[in-house]
C-alpha atoms as a PDB file:
ATOM      1  CA  MET A   1       3.073  -5.992 -17.274  1.00  0.00           C
ATOM      2  CA  LYS A   2      -0.860  -7.021 -17.826  1.00  0.00           C
ATOM      3  CA  LYS A   3      -3.347  -5.262 -16.600  1.00  0.00           C
ATOM      4  CA  LEU A   4      -5.886  -6.581 -13.882  1.00  0.00           C
ATOM      5  CA  ARG A   5      -8.200  -5.997 -11.375  1.00  0.00           C
ATOM      6  CA  VAL A   6      -7.435  -6.780  -8.273  1.00  0.00           C
ATOM      7  CA  LEU A   7     -11.878  -6.295  -7.584  1.00  0.00           C
ATOM      8  CA  ASP A   8     -14.822  -5.663  -9.474  1.00  0.00           C
ATOM      9  CA  GLN A   9     -17.455  -5.650  -6.263  1.00  0.00           C
ATOM     10  CA  PRO A  10     -16.542  -5.235  -3.076  1.00  0.00           C
ATOM     11  CA  CYS A  11     -15.924  -8.198  -0.710  1.00  0.00           C
ATOM     12  CA  CYS A  12     -16.251  -8.484   2.909  1.00  0.00           C
ATOM     13  CA  VAL A  13     -20.629  -6.600   2.621  1.00  0.00           C
ATOM     14  CA  SER A  14     -23.931  -8.080   2.756  1.00  0.00           C
ATOM     15  CA  GLY A  15     -24.734 -10.041  -0.154  1.00  0.00           C
ATOM     16  CA  ALA A  16     -20.842 -10.109  -1.648  1.00  0.00           C
ATOM     17  CA  PRO A  17     -20.174 -13.121  -3.901  1.00  0.00           C
ATOM     18  CA  PRO A  18     -16.943 -15.654  -3.211  1.00  0.00           C
ATOM     19  CA  LEU A  19     -14.060 -14.049  -4.676  1.00  0.00           C
ATOM     20  CA  PRO A  20     -11.424 -15.616  -7.265  1.00  0.00           C
ATOM     21  CA  GLU A  21      -8.547 -16.801  -5.832  1.00  0.00           C
ATOM     22  CA  GLY A  22      -6.166 -14.225  -7.122  1.00  0.00           C
ATOM     23  CA  SER A  23      -8.013 -11.447  -5.841  1.00  0.00           C
ATOM     24  CA  ALA A  24      -8.451 -12.800  -2.777  1.00  0.00           C
ATOM     25  CA  ARG A  25      -4.461 -13.064  -2.826  1.00  0.00           C
ATOM     26  CA  ALA A  26      -3.667  -9.819  -3.596  1.00  0.00           C
ATOM     27  CA  LEU A  27      -6.248  -8.537  -1.718  1.00  0.00           C
ATOM     28  CA  ALA A  28      -5.131 -10.266   1.463  1.00  0.00           C
ATOM     29  CA  GLU A  29      -1.332  -9.611   0.590  1.00  0.00           C
ATOM     30  CA  ARG A  30      -2.327  -5.206   0.938  1.00  0.00           C
ATOM     31  CA  PHE A  31      -4.151  -6.182   4.631  1.00  0.00           C
ATOM     32  CA  LYS A  32      -1.025  -8.281   5.519  1.00  0.00           C
ATOM     33  CA  ALA A  33       0.749  -5.419   5.008  1.00  0.00           C
ATOM     34  CA  LEU A  34      -0.869  -3.233   7.701  1.00  0.00           C
ATOM     35  CA  SER A  35      -1.138  -5.858   9.961  1.00  0.00           C
ATOM     36  CA  ASP A  36       2.168  -4.557  12.296  1.00  0.00           C
ATOM     37  CA  PRO A  37       0.546  -1.011  13.882  1.00  0.00           C
ATOM     38  CA  ALA A  38       4.104   0.331  12.889  1.00  0.00           C
ATOM     39  CA  ARG A  39       3.110   0.357   9.211  1.00  0.00           C
ATOM     40  CA  VAL A  40      -0.409   1.513   9.649  1.00  0.00           C
ATOM     41  CA  SER A  41       0.897   4.490  11.510  1.00  0.00           C
ATOM     42  CA  ILE A  42       3.216   4.922   8.890  1.00  0.00           C
ATOM     43  CA  VAL A  43       1.106   4.805   6.373  1.00  0.00           C
ATOM     44  CA  ASN A  44      -1.463   7.412   7.863  1.00  0.00           C
ATOM     45  CA  ARG A  45       1.386   9.348   8.094  1.00  0.00           C
ATOM     46  CA  ILE A  46       2.764   9.675   4.722  1.00  0.00           C
ATOM     47  CA  ALA A  47      -1.445   9.864   4.170  1.00  0.00           C
ATOM     48  CA  GLY A  48      -1.660  13.807   6.203  1.00  0.00           C
ATOM     49  CA  ASP A  49       1.352  14.732   4.643  1.00  0.00           C
ATOM     50  CA  GLY A  50       1.339  13.669   1.461  1.00  0.00           C
ATOM     51  CA  GLU A  51       4.561  12.610   1.505  1.00  0.00           C
ATOM     52  CA  VAL A  52       7.436  11.716   4.356  1.00  0.00           C
ATOM     53  CA  CYS A  53      10.971  10.683   4.298  1.00  0.00           C
ATOM     54  CA  THR A  54      12.596   7.616   6.656  1.00  0.00           C
ATOM     55  CA  CYS A  55      14.459  10.786   8.509  1.00  0.00           C
ATOM     56  CA  GLN A  56      11.134  11.916   9.527  1.00  0.00           C
ATOM     57  CA  LEU A  57       8.764   8.894  10.932  1.00  0.00           C
ATOM     58  CA  THR A  58      12.015   7.713  13.496  1.00  0.00           C
ATOM     59  CA  GLY A  59      12.182   9.458  15.929  1.00  0.00           C
ATOM     60  CA  PRO A  60       8.386   9.940  15.971  1.00  0.00           C
ATOM     61  CA  LEU A  61       7.517   5.799  15.602  1.00  0.00           C
ATOM     62  CA  GLY A  62       9.989   5.040  18.437  1.00  0.00           C
ATOM     63  CA  LEU A  63      11.821   2.616  16.218  1.00  0.00           C
ATOM     64  CA  SER A  64      15.364   2.813  14.337  1.00  0.00           C
ATOM     65  CA  GLN A  65      16.292   3.251  10.751  1.00  0.00           C
ATOM     66  CA  PRO A  66      16.830  -0.433  10.010  1.00  0.00           C
ATOM     67  CA  THR A  67      13.369  -0.709  11.066  1.00  0.00           C
ATOM     68  CA  VAL A  68      11.407   1.812   9.334  1.00  0.00           C
ATOM     69  CA  SER A  69      12.941   1.220   6.254  1.00  0.00           C
ATOM     70  CA  HIS A  70      11.785  -2.184   6.875  1.00  0.00           C
ATOM     71  CA  HIS A  71       8.119  -1.588   7.136  1.00  0.00           C
ATOM     72  CA  LEU A  72       8.130   0.993   4.199  1.00  0.00           C
ATOM     73  CA  ARG A  73       9.702  -2.117   2.201  1.00  0.00           C
ATOM     74  CA  VAL A  74       7.084  -4.270   3.325  1.00  0.00           C
ATOM     75  CA  LEU A  75       4.396  -2.204   2.708  1.00  0.00           C
ATOM     76  CA  LYS A  76       5.997  -0.766  -1.125  1.00  0.00           C
ATOM     77  CA  GLU A  77       5.979  -5.014  -1.914  1.00  0.00           C
ATOM     78  CA  ALA A  78       2.580  -5.410  -1.309  1.00  0.00           C
ATOM     79  CA  GLY A  79       2.258  -2.251  -3.619  1.00  0.00           C
ATOM     80  CA  LEU A  80       0.628   0.097  -0.834  1.00  0.00           C
ATOM     81  CA  ILE A  81       3.905   2.977  -0.511  1.00  0.00           C
ATOM     82  CA  GLU A  82       6.094   3.721  -3.611  1.00  0.00           C
ATOM     83  CA  VAL A  83       9.336   6.337  -3.429  1.00  0.00           C
ATOM     84  CA  ALA A  84       8.455   9.164  -4.448  1.00  0.00           C
ATOM     85  CA  ARG A  85      11.336  11.067  -4.888  1.00  0.00           C
ATOM     86  CA  LYS A  86      15.121  11.662  -3.514  1.00  0.00           C
ATOM     87  CA  ARG A  87      17.543  13.780  -2.660  1.00  0.00           C
ATOM     88  CA  GLY A  88      20.677  12.216  -1.621  1.00  0.00           C
ATOM     89  CA  THR A  89      20.585   9.984   0.781  1.00  0.00           C
ATOM     90  CA  TRP A  90      16.827  10.700   1.707  1.00  0.00           C
ATOM     91  CA  THR A  91      13.983   8.886   0.112  1.00  0.00           C
ATOM     92  CA  PHE A  92      10.429  10.463   0.410  1.00  0.00           C
ATOM     93  CA  TYR A  93       8.045   7.846   0.112  1.00  0.00           C
ATOM     94  CA  ARG A  94       3.988   8.302  -0.903  1.00  0.00           C
ATOM     95  CA  LEU A  95       0.705   6.626  -1.124  1.00  0.00           C
ATOM     96  CA  VAL A  96      -0.500   5.091  -4.307  1.00  0.00           C
ATOM     97  CA  PRO A  97      -4.080   6.570  -4.536  1.00  0.00           C
ATOM     98  CA  GLU A  98      -5.310   3.744  -6.412  1.00  0.00           C
ATOM     99  CA  SER A  99      -4.502   1.044  -3.601  1.00  0.00           C
ATOM    100  CA  MET A 100      -5.741   2.787  -1.108  1.00  0.00           C
ATOM    101  CA  GLU A 101      -9.136   3.168  -3.319  1.00  0.00           C
ATOM    102  CA  GLN A 102      -9.054  -0.927  -3.526  1.00  0.00           C
ATOM    103  CA  LEU A 103      -8.072  -1.068   0.448  1.00  0.00           C
ATOM    104  CA  ALA A 104     -11.628   1.151   0.451  1.00  0.00           C
ATOM    105  CA  PHE A 105     -13.798  -0.421  -1.570  1.00  0.00           C
ATOM    106  CA  ALA A 106     -13.082  -3.860  -0.358  1.00  0.00           C
ATOM    107  CA  ILE A 107     -14.549  -3.453   2.728  1.00  0.00           C
ATOM    108  CA  GLY A 108     -16.942  -1.269   1.496  1.00  0.00           C
ATOM    109  CA  GLY A 109     -16.533   2.209   2.575  1.00  0.00           C
ATOM    110  CA  GLY A 110     -15.777   3.275  -0.915  1.00  0.00           C
ATOM    111  CA  PRO A 111     -16.707   3.991  -4.246  1.00  0.00           C
ATOM    112  CA  ALA A 112     -15.619   1.847  -7.253  1.00  0.00           C
ATOM    113  CA  PRO A 113     -12.439   2.479  -7.721  1.00  0.00           C
ATOM    114  CA  GLU A 114     -11.722   3.643 -11.614  1.00  0.00           C
ATOM    115  CA  ARG A 115      -8.119   3.132 -12.449  1.00  0.00           C
ATOM    116  CA  LEU A 116      -6.595  -0.428 -12.426  1.00  0.00           C
ATOM    117  CA  LEU A 117      -3.616  -1.453 -10.842  1.00  0.00           C
ATOM    118  CA  THR A 118       0.463  -2.446 -12.228  1.00  0.00           C
ATOM    119  CA  THR A 119       1.694  -4.124  -9.233  1.00  0.00           C
ATOM    120  CA  ARG A 120       3.718  -7.959  -9.331  1.00  0.00           C
ATOM    121  CA  GLU A 121       0.601  -9.213  -6.569  1.00  0.00           C
ATOM    122  CA  LYS A 122      -1.718  -8.484  -9.612  1.00  0.00           C
ATOM    123  CA  ALA A 123       0.039 -10.246 -12.975  1.00  0.00           C
ATOM    124  CA  LEU A 124      -0.544 -12.619 -10.752  1.00  0.00           C
ATOM    125  CA  ALA A 125      -4.494 -12.481 -10.049  1.00  0.00           C
END
């Protein structure tokens, strides 16, 4: 898969130049994945614990297992989380650090990312 940067400069700070269409699309998909409070809570819990099993999210979030699995799928498809490991029927998820760096950089809250992303969205950019 071709490696491309999602962003070369912040998009959401004063004086930012226009984004190429592919970069804007990839960035919007990540922000869209975070547009649900349950998904923000999931990302927060994973960030706090390093990795989390689906079974550890249902009770604290007050959501059913199928609903949690749906939210995890959305976050995974957006490239924000990935499977860390599987143990039997349990699946543990972790954040994709490069994606978190890109989001922080996009809104002007972080240094320029040093790593490249190789997600499906980036191939389309």
